[in-house]
Amino acid sequence: MALQLVEVTADHGHVDTLVALGEHKGAIDVYADERSDMDRCLVRIVISTKRVQELLDGIQAAIGAQADWRAVVLPIQASVPSPGPSVKAVSDDEPRKFSFASITVSREAIWNEINKGARLDLNFIILSVLSTITAAIGLLTDNVAVVIGAMVIAPLLGPNLAFAFGTALGDRGLMVRAFGTNVLGIAISLALSYAIGALWTGPLDSPELVSRTVVGYESIALALAAGAAAVLSLTTGLSSTLVGVMVAVALLPPAATLGIMLGAGNYFAAGSAALLLAVNIVCVNLVAQLVFVVKGIGPRTWAQKQASRPARYINAISWFVLLMGLITGIWYAQQSGGVAPNQGFEAPSTDNLTGN
């Protein structure tokens, strides 16, 4: 059974409340260190990872109005002796219950992790520039390994997941930061790849490049599945699976393809790349928001839930309407004879680029 250590520092008068909360939530061990000379207490609670969220919510409900307290959640790599039979999460006499809605990472831990993806700083800008250059080189030279490298960097996945998480919590500040970071990241990718496409004098027939101008219904299914996997990896603590998600639903290669085709003057192919980019963004945001809600991740208090409910509905409906529009766009593109996977595009000649 995975365990975590919750350390709470608060006024001395809250020690009995904190100890009772730990015992009520099924803690493995509760230890209270009372400092009579400092009028403070330190309560250490060893508890199952699956029950950390319940404990944190209980602490906030009990002493959240007090400003002078703090709870810190720490991972436990090993615990000796092992928890006895009396504290097993599932006893031998009870049937095992599997619930998709259960989470193994607390709301606060997810927020702390996902907030990094919404942070707009120099590191994000540098990563966006480097990953765009990497993706463009890989696409133009048909180097699969280089394209995958750009996918793994994945600076655009974080802001989209942060936006969906902010929607689930009703955190407008996080949503605004994530939206701004996402827009700037896409703008950097488009501007840089546009310049590369305008300067490129070779043919645009690389299979890696042309494949990003082909979009079908399978693209929607892939983006939905990968978006759901991304959220599940966050809520279950399996962050290592995010690497696979980054490759499966990479946003940067379609964005780089869009800029390259615009720079080369091939607007039809650019439209197809834009459609693929839009499919990935819409599907990731829609399914991520739905999975967060199904997993029970939302505001803590009833008042916060009521206040954020209209925004969640509006966002979900908006993403769904956009998805329906994209499905219509895919159908129209197929009916009008979209770009085939083996069809290449010729770049403008050097004479055209120099104006001669």
Short mmCIF file of C-alpha atoms in Angstrom, two decimals, residues 9-283:
data_model
loop_
_atom_site.label_atom_id
_atom_site.label_comp_id
_atom_site.label_asym_id
_atom_site.label_seq_id
_atom_site.Cartn_x
_atom_site.Cartn_y
_atom_site.Cartn_z
CA THR A 9 1.97 22.86 11.82
CA ALA A 10 -0.68 24.91 13.59
CA ASP A 11 -1.58 26.62 16.84
CA HIS A 12 -1.39 24.44 19.94
CA GLY A 13 -5.17 24.50 20.34
CA HIS A 14 -5.68 22.50 17.13
CA VAL A 15 -3.65 19.45 18.16
CA ASP A 16 -6.64 17.40 19.35
CA THR A 17 -8.60 18.25 16.19
CA LEU A 18 -5.73 17.22 13.92
CA VAL A 19 -5.11 13.96 15.77
CA ALA A 20 -8.81 13.11 15.66
CA LEU A 21 -8.95 13.87 11.93
CA GLY A 22 -5.99 11.60 11.24
CA GLU A 23 -7.51 8.73 13.20
CA HIS A 24 -10.93 9.26 11.61
CA LYS A 25 -9.46 9.14 8.08
CA GLY A 26 -7.77 5.80 8.78
CA ALA A 27 -4.19 6.97 9.32
CA ILE A 28 -1.52 4.32 9.82
CA ASP A 29 0.23 6.42 12.44
CA VAL A 30 -0.40 9.80 14.10
CA TYR A 31 2.25 11.62 16.12
CA ALA A 32 1.78 15.01 17.81
CA ASP A 33 4.73 17.10 18.94
CA GLU A 34 3.49 19.82 21.27
CA ARG A 35 5.76 22.77 21.93
CA SER A 36 4.41 24.39 25.08
CA ASP A 37 7.04 27.12 25.00
CA MET A 38 6.14 28.15 21.43
CA ASP A 39 2.37 27.63 21.60
CA ARG A 40 2.66 25.56 18.40
CA CYS A 41 2.15 21.92 17.48
CA LEU A 42 3.52 19.64 14.79
CA VAL A 43 1.32 16.69 13.82
CA ARG A 44 2.74 13.95 11.60
CA ILE A 45 0.19 11.67 9.93
CA VAL A 46 1.17 8.57 7.95
CA ILE A 47 -1.74 7.70 5.70
CA SER A 48 -2.62 5.82 2.52
CA THR A 49 -2.04 7.86 -0.63
CA LYS A 50 -5.65 7.32 -1.67
CA ARG A 51 -6.90 9.04 1.49
CA VAL A 52 -4.62 12.08 1.45
CA GLN A 53 -7.21 14.18 -0.38
CA GLU A 54 -9.89 13.36 2.21
CA LEU A 55 -7.50 14.29 5.01
CA LEU A 56 -6.48 17.59 3.41
CA ASP A 57 -10.10 18.54 2.78
CA GLY A 58 -10.92 17.71 6.40
CA ILE A 59 -8.04 19.82 7.69
CA GLN A 60 -9.05 22.79 5.54
CA ALA A 61 -12.66 22.49 6.68
CA ALA A 62 -11.64 22.30 10.35
CA ILE A 63 -8.94 24.96 10.63
CA GLY A 64 -8.85 26.52 7.15
CA ALA A 65 -10.13 29.85 8.48
CA GLN A 66 -6.97 30.19 10.57
CA ALA A 67 -4.14 31.85 8.68
CA ASP A 68 -1.24 30.53 10.76
CA TRP A 69 -1.11 26.88 9.72
CA ARG A 70 0.41 24.78 6.96
CA ALA A 71 0.15 21.21 5.70
CA VAL A 72 3.00 19.60 3.78
CA VAL A 73 2.63 16.28 1.92
CA LEU A 74 5.78 14.16 1.60
CA PRO A 75 6.31 10.86 -0.24
CA ILE A 76 7.33 7.77 1.73
CA GLN A 77 9.69 5.44 -0.10
CA ALA A 78 9.74 2.81 2.64
CA SER A 79 8.01 2.18 5.96
CA VAL A 80 9.17 -0.31 8.61
CA PRO A 81 7.38 -2.25 9.92
CA SER A 82 4.91 -2.76 7.11
CA PRO A 83 1.27 -1.88 7.83
CA GLY A 84 -0.48 -4.79 9.55
CA PRO A 85 -3.62 -6.58 8.41
CA SER A 86 -5.79 -4.21 10.42
CA VAL A 87 -4.91 -1.28 8.20
CA LYS A 88 -5.02 -2.89 4.79
CA ALA A 89 -6.81 -0.85 2.17
CA VAL A 90 -8.82 -3.90 1.17
CA SER A 91 -9.28 -6.80 3.57
CA ASP A 92 -9.24 -10.42 2.53
CA ASP A 93 -12.91 -10.85 3.46
CA GLU A 94 -14.17 -7.90 1.41
CA PRO A 95 -14.63 -7.93 -2.36
CA ARG A 96 -12.28 -5.65 -4.23
CA LYS A 97 -13.93 -2.54 -5.61
CA PHE A 98 -12.53 -0.78 -8.62
CA SER A 99 -13.59 2.81 -9.13
CA PHE A 100 -12.55 4.95 -12.08
CA ALA A 101 -13.37 8.04 -10.05
CA SER A 102 -10.73 7.31 -7.40
CA ILE A 103 -7.50 9.33 -7.48
CA THR A 104 -4.13 8.59 -5.92
CA VAL A 105 -2.75 12.14 -6.13
CA SER A 106 -4.26 15.00 -4.16
CA ARG A 107 -5.82 18.02 -5.79
CA GLU A 108 -3.11 20.23 -4.33
CA ALA A 109 -0.31 17.99 -5.62
CA ILE A 110 -1.81 17.98 -9.12
CA TRP A 111 -2.15 21.77 -9.03
CA ASN A 112 1.48 22.14 -7.97
CA GLU A 113 2.63 19.88 -10.80
CA ILE A 114 0.37 21.20 -13.53
CA ASN A 115 0.90 24.87 -12.66
CA LYS A 116 4.43 24.49 -14.03
CA GLY A 117 2.98 23.97 -17.49
CA ALA A 118 1.13 27.29 -17.35
CA ARG A 119 4.19 29.25 -16.29
CA LEU A 120 5.31 31.78 -18.88
CA ASP A 121 9.01 32.42 -18.40
CA LEU A 122 12.26 32.49 -20.33
CA ASN A 123 12.64 28.72 -20.08
CA PHE A 124 9.29 28.16 -21.83
CA ILE A 125 10.22 30.58 -24.61
CA ILE A 126 13.61 28.94 -25.13
CA LEU A 127 12.04 25.46 -25.18
CA SER A 128 9.45 26.63 -27.71
CA VAL A 129 12.15 28.04 -29.99
CA LEU A 130 14.42 24.99 -29.72
CA SER A 131 11.61 22.48 -30.17
CA THR A 132 10.30 24.36 -33.21
CA ILE A 133 13.73 24.35 -34.84
CA THR A 134 14.12 20.66 -34.00
CA ALA A 135 10.68 19.80 -35.38
CA ALA A 136 11.20 21.82 -38.57
CA ILE A 137 14.55 20.17 -39.32
CA GLY A 138 13.12 16.72 -38.66
CA LEU A 139 10.07 17.36 -40.83
CA LEU A 140 11.98 18.82 -43.77
CA THR A 141 14.70 16.14 -43.75
CA ASP A 142 12.34 13.24 -42.97
CA ASN A 143 14.26 12.40 -39.80
CA VAL A 144 11.82 10.52 -37.57
CA ALA A 145 14.14 10.49 -34.55
CA VAL A 146 14.51 14.27 -34.65
CA VAL A 147 10.74 14.76 -34.91
CA ILE A 148 10.21 12.47 -31.92
CA GLY A 149 12.78 14.53 -30.02
CA ALA A 150 10.71 17.65 -30.65
CA MET A 151 7.60 15.76 -29.52
CA VAL A 152 9.19 14.75 -26.22
CA ILE A 153 10.13 18.36 -25.44
CA ALA A 154 6.39 19.09 -25.81
CA PRO A 155 6.16 22.67 -24.47
CA LEU A 156 2.58 23.06 -25.71
CA LEU A 157 1.05 20.09 -23.88
CA GLY A 158 1.46 21.62 -20.42
CA PRO A 159 -0.58 24.80 -21.04
CA ASN A 160 -3.47 22.81 -22.52
CA LEU A 161 -3.64 20.43 -19.56
CA ALA A 162 -3.34 23.39 -17.18
CA PHE A 163 -6.26 25.12 -18.90
CA ALA A 164 -8.44 22.01 -18.55
CA PHE A 165 -7.43 21.62 -14.90
CA GLY A 166 -8.21 25.27 -14.22
CA THR A 167 -11.62 24.77 -15.79
CA ALA A 168 -12.32 21.76 -13.57
CA LEU A 169 -11.38 23.74 -10.45
CA GLY A 170 -12.98 26.97 -11.56
CA ASP A 171 -9.57 28.63 -11.18
CA ARG A 172 -9.78 31.58 -13.57
CA GLY A 173 -6.27 32.73 -12.75
CA LEU A 174 -4.80 29.39 -13.85
CA MET A 175 -6.98 29.39 -16.97
CA VAL A 176 -5.83 32.87 -18.00
CA ARG A 177 -2.16 32.02 -17.44
CA ALA A 178 -2.47 28.74 -19.33
CA PHE A 179 -4.29 30.39 -22.24
CA GLY A 180 -1.70 33.13 -22.55
CA THR A 181 1.18 30.66 -22.38
CA ASN A 182 -0.44 28.44 -25.00
CA VAL A 183 -1.09 31.33 -27.40
CA LEU A 184 2.47 32.61 -27.08
CA GLY A 185 3.92 29.14 -27.58
CA ILE A 186 1.91 28.59 -30.76
CA ALA A 187 2.78 32.09 -32.00
CA ILE A 188 6.50 31.44 -31.50
CA SER A 189 6.25 28.13 -33.34
CA LEU A 190 4.32 29.63 -36.25
CA ALA A 191 6.59 32.66 -36.63
CA LEU A 192 9.81 30.66 -36.53
CA SER A 193 8.58 27.87 -38.81
CA TYR A 194 7.17 30.47 -41.23
CA ALA A 195 10.65 31.96 -41.58
CA ILE A 196 12.14 28.51 -42.09
CA GLY A 197 9.55 27.69 -44.75
CA ALA A 198 10.17 30.97 -46.56
CA LEU A 199 13.92 30.34 -46.68
CA TRP A 200 13.72 26.62 -47.55
CA THR A 201 14.64 25.99 -51.20
CA GLY A 202 14.31 22.22 -51.31
CA PRO A 203 11.22 20.14 -52.10
CA LEU A 204 8.49 19.75 -49.52
CA ASP A 205 7.90 16.06 -50.18
CA SER A 206 9.15 14.58 -46.92
CA PRO A 207 6.73 11.88 -45.68
CA GLU A 208 7.06 13.26 -42.14
CA LEU A 209 6.03 16.71 -43.36
CA VAL A 210 3.28 15.58 -45.69
CA SER A 211 1.75 13.30 -43.04
CA ARG A 212 1.03 16.41 -40.93
CA THR A 213 -1.14 17.74 -43.76
CA VAL A 214 -3.41 14.70 -43.64
CA VAL A 215 -6.19 14.65 -41.07
CA GLY A 216 -8.98 12.13 -40.66
CA TYR A 217 -11.40 10.78 -38.10
CA GLU A 218 -8.64 8.58 -36.71
CA SER A 219 -6.81 11.78 -35.74
CA ILE A 220 -9.73 12.67 -33.48
CA ALA A 221 -9.74 9.23 -31.86
CA LEU A 222 -5.98 9.42 -31.25
CA ALA A 223 -6.15 12.88 -29.70
CA LEU A 224 -9.05 11.90 -27.43
CA ALA A 225 -7.32 8.73 -26.25
CA ALA A 226 -3.98 10.45 -25.67
CA GLY A 227 -5.60 13.36 -23.84
CA ALA A 228 -7.41 10.98 -21.51
CA ALA A 229 -4.17 9.08 -20.90
CA ALA A 230 -2.40 12.33 -20.02
CA VAL A 231 -4.94 13.20 -17.32
CA LEU A 232 -4.97 9.64 -15.95
CA SER A 233 -1.18 9.70 -15.66
CA LEU A 234 -1.41 12.91 -13.63
CA THR A 235 -4.18 11.76 -11.31
CA THR A 236 -2.56 8.39 -10.64
CA GLY A 237 0.99 9.65 -10.22
CA LEU A 238 2.32 7.73 -13.24
CA SER A 239 4.04 10.73 -14.75
CA SER A 240 6.43 8.51 -16.72
CA THR A 241 3.60 7.66 -19.13
CA LEU A 242 3.44 11.32 -20.14
CA VAL A 243 6.36 10.72 -22.51
CA GLY A 244 4.19 8.40 -24.59
CA VAL A 245 1.36 10.91 -24.52
CA MET A 246 3.69 13.66 -25.71
CA VAL A 247 4.59 11.58 -28.75
CA ALA A 248 1.03 10.43 -29.43
CA VAL A 249 -0.65 13.83 -29.37
CA ALA A 250 2.24 16.15 -30.20
CA LEU A 251 1.06 19.67 -30.94
CA LEU A 252 4.34 21.09 -32.19
CA PRO A 253 4.85 19.14 -35.47
CA PRO A 254 1.45 20.24 -36.89
CA ALA A 255 2.15 23.82 -35.77
CA ALA A 256 5.59 23.73 -37.39
CA THR A 257 4.10 22.22 -40.55
CA LEU A 258 1.51 24.99 -40.65
CA GLY A 259 4.20 27.66 -40.46
CA ILE A 260 6.42 25.95 -43.03
CA MET A 261 3.60 25.63 -45.53
CA LEU A 262 2.53 29.22 -45.01
CA GLY A 263 6.10 30.38 -45.52
CA ALA A 264 6.37 28.27 -48.68
CA GLY A 265 3.12 29.70 -50.01
CA ASN A 266 1.22 26.40 -50.06
CA TYR A 267 -1.98 27.54 -48.38
CA PHE A 268 -3.97 24.41 -49.13
CA ALA A 269 -1.50 22.21 -47.26
CA ALA A 270 -1.30 24.85 -44.53
CA GLY A 271 -5.06 24.61 -44.10
CA SER A 272 -4.84 20.85 -43.60
CA ALA A 273 -2.05 21.26 -41.04
CA ALA A 274 -4.10 23.91 -39.24
CA LEU A 275 -7.04 21.51 -39.13
CA LEU A 276 -4.86 18.79 -37.56
CA LEU A 277 -3.47 21.24 -35.00
CA ALA A 278 -6.98 22.39 -34.10
CA VAL A 279 -8.17 18.78 -33.74
CA ASN A 280 -5.37 18.00 -31.29
CA ILE A 281 -5.94 21.12 -29.19
CA VAL A 282 -9.74 20.77 -29.03
CA CYS A 283 -9.70 17.03 -28.31
#
